[in-house]
Amino acid sequence: MRQIILDTETTGLDPLQGDRVIEVAAVELVNLLPTGAVFHRLVDPQRDIPAEATRIHGFTNGDLAGKPRFADIIAELVSFLGDAPIIAHNAPFDFGFLDAEFRRCGVQPLDRGRMIDSLALAKQRYPGMPNSLDALCRRLGVDNSMRSSHNAILDCRLLAEVYLELMGGKQPGFELAAALASRAETLAVGETVAWTPRPILVSEPQATDHATFLQAKVKDSLWLKPPFAGAP
């Protein structure tokens, strides 16, 4: 199951008022776990970055001077996204900006049916509680100590861990299955794993009580016939 974690940083809050994307990051997941495949680009927004936006993400006009324009990266971005579902925190915000950038490039916007909003998932799981990315990291035990400002690639990596927790991916059963799978991969062809039988032993009074119960309550019980009858 391939999915993509996505985040953007922008010059402001409203693409309809001329705000533009300045950073795009995406992290590939397969079966809820990062594969190491990453897309990350800084983008020249072709406009000034307001000081209030810089205070949030730290990027200045100078940081983006000489960077590619969105039209220069769109083909590579579309290729990386493929047809996988796209997970973002407050996804309508990111999709709204990407819609505007795609249209500006003459490219069909992303299908909203691919959108998974992790903020909406968190609100369903934790109604009435703070569900920002930072709040979820604290609640779910995800280390976000390095997050001093908004940064698309870092936010993607944190959201990947948060999303795994939201989907129950670290339940003990999953960890045990992963450990067993890892052990199986290390076995040489034909190698077997040694094991020791651990039969459950019952006392004589318990065996007598069990036989009495079967004779009285269970018609034609298999437990009273070979090979079970008289077994220890």
Rosetta silent file (secondary structure, phi, psi, omega in degrees, C-alpha in Angstrom):
SEQUENCE: MRQIILDTETTGLDPLQGDRVIEVAAVELVNLLPTGAVFHRLVDPQRDIPAEATRIHGFTNGDLAGKPRFADIIAELVSFLGDAPIIAHNAPFDFGFLDAEFRRCGVQPLDRGRMIDSLALAKQRYPGMPNSLDALCRRLGVDNSMRSSHNAILDCRLLAEVYLELMGGKQPGFELAAALASRAETLAVGETVAWTPRPILVSEPQATDHATFLQAKVKDSLWLKPPFAGAP
SCORE:     score description
SCORE:     0.000 S_00000001
   1 L     0.000  106.098 -179.461    0.000    0.000    0.000 S_00000001
   2 E   -92.691  130.460  175.433    1.800    3.113   -1.255 S_00000001
   3 E  -136.761  162.022 -179.543    0.864    6.492    0.225 S_00000001
   4 E  -124.560  128.862  168.726    2.475    9.933    0.189 S_00000001
   5 E   -90.062  129.809 -175.368    2.902   12.351    3.116 S_00000001
   6 E  -132.105  145.715  173.769    2.912   15.909    1.732 S_00000001
   7 E  -149.529  151.107  176.026    3.488   19.401    3.097 S_00000001
   8 E  -130.041  155.222  165.465    3.975   22.865    1.638 S_00000001
   9 E  -118.955  147.581 -170.414    5.216   26.212    2.904 S_00000001
  10 E  -137.851  172.407  178.036    3.825   29.370    1.321 S_00000001
  11 L   -81.250  -10.067 -177.776    4.097   33.146    1.218 S_00000001
  12 L  -175.601 -157.628 -171.690    0.734   33.512    2.965 S_00000001
  13 L  -107.093  -10.080 -170.779   -2.638   31.944    3.603 S_00000001
  14 L  -135.848  106.832  178.882   -4.673   32.553    0.434 S_00000001
  15 H   -65.593  -24.071  179.364   -3.693   31.458   -3.077 S_00000001
  16 H   -72.043  -16.792  177.192   -6.634   33.436   -4.466 S_00000001
  17 H  -100.362   13.907  175.938   -4.940   36.614   -3.190 S_00000001
  18 L    95.591    2.665  176.597   -1.687   35.814   -4.969 S_00000001
  19 L   -69.245  146.681 -172.462    0.106   33.816   -2.275 S_00000001
  20 L  -128.000  161.224  174.903    2.469   31.211   -3.694 S_00000001
  21 E   -77.030  135.567  175.446    4.192   27.950   -2.736 S_00000001
  22 E  -117.760  -15.039  179.419    7.836   28.311   -1.671 S_00000001
  23 E  -150.490  135.435  175.272    8.581   24.751   -0.488 S_00000001
  24 E  -128.962  130.273  176.891    7.166   21.344   -1.388 S_00000001
  25 E  -134.873  145.168  178.421    8.083   18.129    0.427 S_00000001
  26 E  -147.186  139.545 -179.485    6.756   14.599    0.088 S_00000001
  27 E  -124.518  131.226 -179.326    7.708   11.344    1.818 S_00000001
  28 E   -84.150  133.763  172.188    6.785    7.914    0.471 S_00000001
  29 E  -115.611  142.719  168.417    5.109    5.355    2.741 S_00000001
  30 E  -129.469  121.790 -174.544    4.572    1.685    1.992 S_00000001
  31 L    54.545   43.402  174.775    2.354   -0.146    4.454 S_00000001
  32 L    75.986   -1.204 -176.474    2.411    2.967    6.695 S_00000001
  33 E  -114.525  138.230  178.022    6.224    3.036    6.987 S_00000001
  34 E   -61.171  137.549  179.461    8.639    5.478    5.279 S_00000001
  35 E   -93.869  -13.017 -173.528   10.687    3.849    2.513 S_00000001
  36 E   100.397  -13.978  177.476   13.367    6.549    2.400 S_00000001
  37 E   -77.168  126.968 -173.321   12.114    7.945   -0.926 S_00000001
  38 E  -137.315  142.276  169.338   11.708   11.720   -0.574 S_00000001
  39 E  -116.822  129.260 -179.189   10.804   14.671   -2.807 S_00000001
  40 E  -151.639  120.562  179.252   11.926   18.104   -1.556 S_00000001
  41 E  -140.248  137.797  166.231   12.229   21.349   -3.487 S_00000001
  42 E   -90.329  145.745 -171.385   12.492   25.036   -2.640 S_00000001
  43 L  -129.934  136.404  172.282   10.640   27.230   -5.121 S_00000001
  44 L   -75.026  115.244 -176.011   11.026   30.841   -6.276 S_00000001
  45 L   -79.270   -5.077  179.616    7.527   32.284   -5.643 S_00000001
  46 L    60.408   30.980  175.175    8.128   35.207   -8.040 S_00000001
  47 L  -162.294  166.162  179.321    6.937   37.635   -5.363 S_00000001
  48 L   -71.587  149.935  175.274    8.100   39.027   -2.035 S_00000001
  49 L   -97.512  118.646 -179.975    7.713   36.974    1.137 S_00000001
  50 L   -61.798  151.305 -178.551    5.938   39.005    3.854 S_00000001
  51 H   -60.286  -35.940 -178.983    7.736   39.345    7.175 S_00000001
  52 H   -66.594  -31.364  176.510    4.887   37.596    9.021 S_00000001
  53 H   -72.521  -40.108  178.180    5.317   34.526    6.786 S_00000001
  54 H   -60.078  -36.531  179.126    9.084   34.545    7.350 S_00000001
  55 H   -63.388  -26.430 -179.207    8.472   34.466   11.110 S_00000001
  56 H   -82.672  -51.239 -174.372    6.564   31.208   10.663 S_00000001
  57 H  -108.454  -11.455  174.361    8.809   29.231    8.304 S_00000001
  58 L    88.587   -6.430 -177.277   12.062   31.202    8.366 S_00000001
  59 L   -84.717  138.121  176.919   12.450   31.654    4.593 S_00000001
  60 L  -114.552  171.860  176.767   13.407   35.060    3.189 S_00000001
  61 H   -57.175  -39.696 -179.195   13.511   36.426   -0.346 S_00000001
  62 H   -64.227  -34.013 -179.799   17.260   35.822   -0.383 S_00000001
  63 H   -63.287  -28.616 -172.750   16.850   32.139    0.522 S_00000001
  64 H  -106.235   -0.319  177.478   14.779   31.539   -2.606 S_00000001
  65 L   -63.067  129.188  179.499   16.675   33.692   -5.075 S_00000001
  66 L    83.755   -3.122  177.151   17.791   31.528   -7.999 S_00000001
  67 L   -75.220  158.662  179.626   15.625   28.566   -7.004 S_00000001
  68 L   -65.530  153.920  173.090   13.500   26.905   -9.705 S_00000001
  69 L   -81.884  164.917 -176.247   10.003   28.141  -10.362 S_00000001
  70 H   -59.490  -36.665  179.797    7.056   25.849   -9.721 S_00000001
  71 H   -61.128  -24.991 -179.313    6.693   25.199  -13.448 S_00000001
  72 H   -78.768  -19.591 -175.829   10.236   23.793  -13.409 S_00000001
  73 H  -111.294   -7.177 -169.454    9.472   21.161  -10.747 S_00000001
  74 H   -64.158  -38.851 -179.020    5.884   20.202  -11.500 S_00000001
  75 H   -63.638  -42.495  179.100    6.676   17.259  -13.793 S_00000001
  76 H   -66.526  -38.550  178.185    9.024   15.726  -11.211 S_00000001
  77 H   -63.899  -47.613 -179.517    6.475   16.299   -8.440 S_00000001
  78 H   -60.466  -40.219  179.141    3.649   14.671  -10.405 S_00000001
  79 H   -63.703  -41.945 -179.188    5.898   11.697  -11.188 S_00000001
  80 H   -66.660  -41.503 -178.551    6.820   11.243   -7.513 S_00000001
  81 H   -66.109  -34.465 -177.070    3.187   11.462   -6.364 S_00000001
  82 L    56.429 -138.241  178.343    2.058    8.909   -8.939 S_00000001
  83 L  -112.486   19.219 -176.146   -1.509    7.803   -8.260 S_00000001
  84 L   -74.696  152.721  169.722   -1.025    7.205   -4.512 S_00000001
  85 L   -59.468  147.030 -175.345   -3.305    8.661   -1.822 S_00000001
  86 E  -118.654  121.105 -177.347   -1.861   11.910   -0.424 S_00000001
  87 E  -103.363  129.270  175.837   -1.844   12.590    3.330 S_00000001
  88 E  -145.711  152.844  179.768   -1.459   16.127    4.649 S_00000001
  89 L   -89.550  117.635 -166.874   -2.241   17.876    7.929 S_00000001
  90 L    62.753   55.255 -172.821   -5.061   20.302    7.147 S_00000001
  91 H   -55.616  -37.219  179.580   -4.950   18.886    3.622 S_00000001
  92 H   -56.940  -31.805  177.486   -7.425   21.357    2.026 S_00000001
  93 H   -62.674  -52.518 -178.148   -4.863   24.122    2.660 S_00000001
  94 H   -65.459  -42.642  179.387   -2.053   22.312    0.806 S_00000001
  95 H   -64.582  -36.115  178.521   -4.345   21.085   -1.962 S_00000001
  96 H   -61.457  -43.342  178.411   -5.708   24.605   -2.442 S_00000001
  97 H   -68.867  -40.947  179.099   -2.222   25.973   -3.047 S_00000001
  98 H   -66.580  -37.863  175.663   -1.256   23.078   -5.306 S_00000001
  99 H   -54.603  -47.980 -177.875   -4.492   23.533   -7.274 S_00000001
 100 H   -63.989  -42.672 -179.654   -3.550   27.173   -7.928 S_00000001
 101 H   -67.398  -40.955  179.595    0.028   26.306   -8.906 S_00000001
 102 H   -62.713  -45.245 -179.449   -1.075   23.453  -11.179 S_00000001
 103 H   -63.848  -37.215  179.142   -3.622   25.671  -12.956 S_00000001
 104 H   -63.045  -29.040  179.237   -1.002   28.380  -13.369 S_00000001
 105 L   -91.210   -0.447 -178.272    1.144   25.792  -15.149 S_00000001
 106 L    74.149   26.904 -178.412   -1.744   24.572  -17.297 S_00000001
 107 L  -113.380  141.972  179.031   -1.811   21.184  -15.534 S_00000001
 108 L   -61.259  128.217  178.434   -4.910   19.382  -14.261 S_00000001
 109 L   -60.265  160.853  178.481   -5.138   19.758  -10.442 S_00000001
 110 L   -64.509  143.994  177.586   -4.804   16.705   -8.225 S_00000001
 111 L   -66.160  122.438  179.639   -7.925   14.622   -7.711 S_00000001
 112 H   -64.720  -18.208  176.104   -9.428   15.554   -4.331 S_00000001
 113 H   -66.092  -15.957  178.084  -10.488   11.922   -3.965 S_00000001
 114 H   -86.062   -8.761 -171.423   -6.824   11.146   -3.246 S_00000001
 115 E   -79.376  129.284  172.093   -6.745   13.545   -0.297 S_00000001
 116 E  -120.724  118.022 -177.521   -6.450   12.199    3.264 S_00000001
 117 E   -96.238  106.252 -179.202   -6.631   14.902    5.932 S_00000001
 118 H   -66.895  -25.421  175.805   -4.740   13.759    9.030 S_00000001
 119 H   -65.473  -43.136  177.783   -6.155   16.731   10.949 S_00000001
 120 H   -63.769  -38.951  177.511   -9.689   15.452   10.328 S_00000001
 121 H   -63.122  -42.307 -179.286   -8.602   11.958   11.431 S_00000001
 122 H   -65.824  -37.909  179.431   -7.091   13.388   14.616 S_00000001
 123 H   -66.088  -33.589  176.128  -10.263   15.364   15.398 S_00000001
 124 H   -67.858  -38.216 -177.419  -12.304   12.169   15.099 S_00000001
 125 H   -80.175  -35.103 -177.671   -9.968   10.339   17.467 S_00000001
 126 L  -126.129   66.041 -177.136   -9.443   13.232   19.903 S_00000001
 127 L   -62.487  138.264  177.525  -12.579   15.382   19.719 S_00000001
 128 L    77.633    4.369 -179.095  -12.368   18.700   21.543 S_00000001
 129 L  -110.935  158.246  174.498   -8.595   18.449   22.036 S_00000001
 130 L   -61.965  132.147 -176.372   -5.755   20.399   20.392 S_00000001
 131 L  -130.759   27.962  171.386   -4.810   18.539   17.218 S_00000001
 132 L   -65.801  166.702  179.563   -2.030   20.607   15.693 S_00000001
 133 H   -60.558  -41.373  178.658    1.014   18.638   14.546 S_00000001
 134 H   -62.874  -43.150 -179.019    2.943   19.757   17.645 S_00000001
 135 H   -63.548  -40.278  179.503    0.065   18.771   19.957 S_00000001
 136 H   -68.389  -38.503  177.303   -0.196   15.340   18.346 S_00000001
 137 H   -59.303  -45.107  179.843    3.559   14.797   18.596 S_00000001
 138 H   -64.376  -42.842 -176.116    3.408   15.490   22.336 S_00000001
 139 H   -68.456  -35.686 -173.533    0.328   13.294   22.837 S_00000001
 140 H  -100.139    5.493  175.754    1.646   10.365   20.818 S_00000001
 141 L    74.801   28.318  177.681    5.235   10.466   22.047 S_00000001
 142 L   -94.734  126.439 -176.493    6.797   11.626   18.761 S_00000001
 143 L   -72.240  112.108  177.227   10.000   13.622   19.293 S_00000001
 144 L  -118.583   26.974 -175.224    9.563   17.076   17.745 S_00000001
 145 L   -64.166  -23.106 -179.263   12.261   18.831   19.731 S_00000001
 146 L   -85.196   -0.390 -174.937   14.072   19.879   16.539 S_00000001
 147 L   -90.389   82.228  179.495   11.001   21.722   15.202 S_00000001
 148 L   -86.642  -21.334  176.213   11.828   25.361   15.969 S_00000001
 149 L  -149.357  167.880  178.294    9.983   26.634   12.863 S_00000001
 150 L   -68.396  133.682 -179.942    7.741   25.257   10.128 S_00000001
 151 L  -150.081  122.915 -168.765    9.723   23.253    7.601 S_00000001
 152 H   -61.555  -44.330 -176.513    8.013   21.110    4.981 S_00000001
 153 H   -70.372  -39.884  176.976   10.405   18.156    4.931 S_00000001
 154 H   -65.230  -42.415  179.659   10.685   17.976    8.721 S_00000001
 155 H   -62.431  -36.566  177.028    6.915   18.297    9.069 S_00000001
 156 H   -62.262  -43.403 -177.768    6.461   15.426    6.586 S_00000001
 157 H   -67.989  -38.488  176.266    8.736   13.184    8.610 S_00000001
 158 H   -67.116  -42.997 -179.144    6.975   14.043   11.863 S_00000001
 159 H   -64.722  -32.869  176.672    3.558   13.559   10.268 S_00000001
 160 H   -58.850  -42.146  178.740    4.651   10.140    8.979 S_00000001
 161 H   -69.750  -41.760  179.128    5.230    9.060   12.599 S_00000001
 162 H   -63.104  -43.717 -178.575    2.006   10.680   13.799 S_00000001
 163 H   -63.419  -40.320  176.312   -0.017    9.069   11.006 S_00000001
 164 H   -57.834  -43.450  178.445    1.418    5.647   11.859 S_00000001
 165 H   -66.792  -41.797 -179.932    0.238    6.132   15.451 S_00000001
 166 H   -61.865  -32.793 -178.545   -3.188    7.403   14.354 S_00000001
 167 L   -89.605    4.430  177.009   -3.626    4.281   12.226 S_00000001
 168 L    75.491   21.736 -173.658   -2.588    1.968   15.082 S_00000001
 169 L   -71.739  -14.100 -179.414    0.569    0.826   13.320 S_00000001
 170 L  -106.440   23.402  175.796    2.637    0.418   16.511 S_00000001
 171 L   -63.240  150.062 -176.774    0.302   -1.960   18.313 S_00000001
 172 H   -53.497  -36.723 -179.357    2.194   -4.807   20.050 S_00000001
 173 H   -62.111  -38.067  178.414    0.843   -7.349   17.588 S_00000001
 174 H   -66.758  -41.669 -179.672    2.334   -5.454   14.672 S_00000001
 175 H   -64.841  -39.618  178.121    5.707   -5.237   16.396 S_00000001
 176 H   -64.775  -43.103  179.201    5.675   -8.973   17.152 S_00000001
 177 H   -61.687  -40.241  179.062    4.765   -9.770   13.550 S_00000001
 178 H   -64.553  -40.855  179.541    7.607   -7.566   12.323 S_00000001
 179 H   -64.697  -41.997  178.889   10.061   -9.289   14.661 S_00000001
 180 H   -65.506  -40.025  179.061    8.957  -12.738   13.481 S_00000001
 181 H   -64.447  -40.473  178.655    9.200  -11.666    9.848 S_00000001
 182 H   -63.235  -42.147  178.939   12.698  -10.321   10.453 S_00000001
 183 H   -63.429  -40.701 -178.620   13.738  -13.614   12.102 S_00000001
 184 H   -63.346  -35.787 -178.506   12.302  -15.590    9.208 S_00000001
 185 H   -68.236  -23.981 -177.086   14.334  -13.556    6.704 S_00000001
 186 H   -86.209  -10.685 -178.543   17.585  -14.449    8.519 S_00000001
 187 L   -73.662  135.296  174.380   17.049  -18.225    8.323 S_00000001
 188 L   -71.434  159.419  179.103   19.128  -20.047    5.761 S_00000001
 189 L   -60.948  129.318  179.841   17.342  -22.229    3.229 S_00000001
 190 L    85.449   -8.837 -179.742   16.431  -25.513    4.911 S_00000001
 191 L   -74.717  142.505  177.597   17.249  -24.215    8.391 S_00000001
 192 L  -117.102  156.634  178.758   14.734  -25.003   11.105 S_00000001
 193 L   -97.841  125.652  179.360   14.031  -23.303   14.389 S_00000001
 194 L   -69.251  139.601  177.855   14.485  -25.472   17.497 S_00000001
 195 L  -144.243  155.068 -177.559   11.469  -25.601   19.781 S_00000001
 196 L  -116.188  121.812  177.622   10.543  -27.387   22.971 S_00000001
 197 L   -61.420  139.971  178.082    7.074  -28.909   23.421 S_00000001
 198 L  -128.896   77.411 -178.801    5.299  -27.583   26.515 S_00000001
 199 L   -65.401  148.015  176.519    2.292  -29.844   27.151 S_00000001
 200 L   -88.597  114.056 -176.251   -0.375  -28.686   29.575 S_00000001
 201 L   -96.002  142.669  178.154   -0.515  -31.281   32.357 S_00000001
 202 L  -120.244  154.594  179.575   -3.578  -31.885   34.535 S_00000001
 203 L   -78.623  166.129  178.798   -3.836  -33.628   37.859 S_00000001
 204 H   -60.586  -46.121  177.837   -5.612  -36.963   38.343 S_00000001
 205 H   -60.251  -38.376  178.421   -8.619  -35.355   40.150 S_00000001
 206 H   -64.319  -41.824  179.481   -8.970  -32.830   37.307 S_00000001
 207 H   -64.212  -40.267  179.032   -8.913  -35.616   34.707 S_00000001
 208 H   -64.540  -45.112  179.067  -11.548  -37.586   36.673 S_00000001
 209 H   -61.246  -38.724 -179.552  -13.813  -34.525   36.980 S_00000001
 210 H   -65.248  -44.855 -179.944  -13.445  -33.853   33.251 S_00000001
 211 H   -64.048  -39.229  178.638  -14.384  -37.441   32.321 S_00000001
 212 H   -64.041  -41.807  179.505  -17.389  -37.347   34.660 S_00000001
 213 H   -63.345  -43.589 -178.669  -18.587  -34.088   33.102 S_00000001
 214 H   -63.973  -42.108 -179.161  -18.255  -35.468   29.566 S_00000001
 215 H   -65.365  -34.429 -175.804  -20.194  -38.640   30.384 S_00000001
 216 H   -84.934  -32.348 -168.453  -22.976  -36.675   32.040 S_00000001
 217 H  -114.017  -23.305 -173.515  -23.259  -33.670   29.713 S_00000001
 218 L  -116.274  117.047 -178.292  -21.816  -34.474   26.277 S_00000001
 219 L   -76.001  130.514  176.134  -23.443  -37.124   24.117 S_00000001
 220 L    53.291   50.538 -174.397  -21.057  -39.410   22.233 S_00000001
 221 L   -68.418  133.961  176.065  -18.045  -37.279   23.204 S_00000001
 222 H   -65.059  -26.786 -177.212  -14.917  -37.611   21.036 S_00000001
 223 H   -68.882  -16.395  179.153  -12.826  -37.043   24.163 S_00000001
 224 H   -96.123    6.782 -178.762  -13.950  -40.444   25.493 S_00000001
 225 L  -118.414  157.037  174.983  -12.779  -42.244   22.314 S_00000001
 226 L   -59.779  146.142    5.037   -9.303  -43.099   21.007 S_00000001
 227 L   -89.498    4.023 -175.588   -6.893  -41.473   20.601 S_00000001
 228 L   -79.600  -36.766 -177.653   -8.074  -39.073   23.290 S_00000001
 229 L   -59.678  127.992  178.073   -9.392  -41.564   25.821 S_00000001
 230 L    79.812    2.083  178.054   -6.759  -42.311   28.417 S_00000001
 231 L   -72.289  147.832 -178.377   -4.396  -39.664   27.082 S_00000001
 232 L   -70.987    0.000    0.000   -2.371  -37.836   29.755 S_00000001
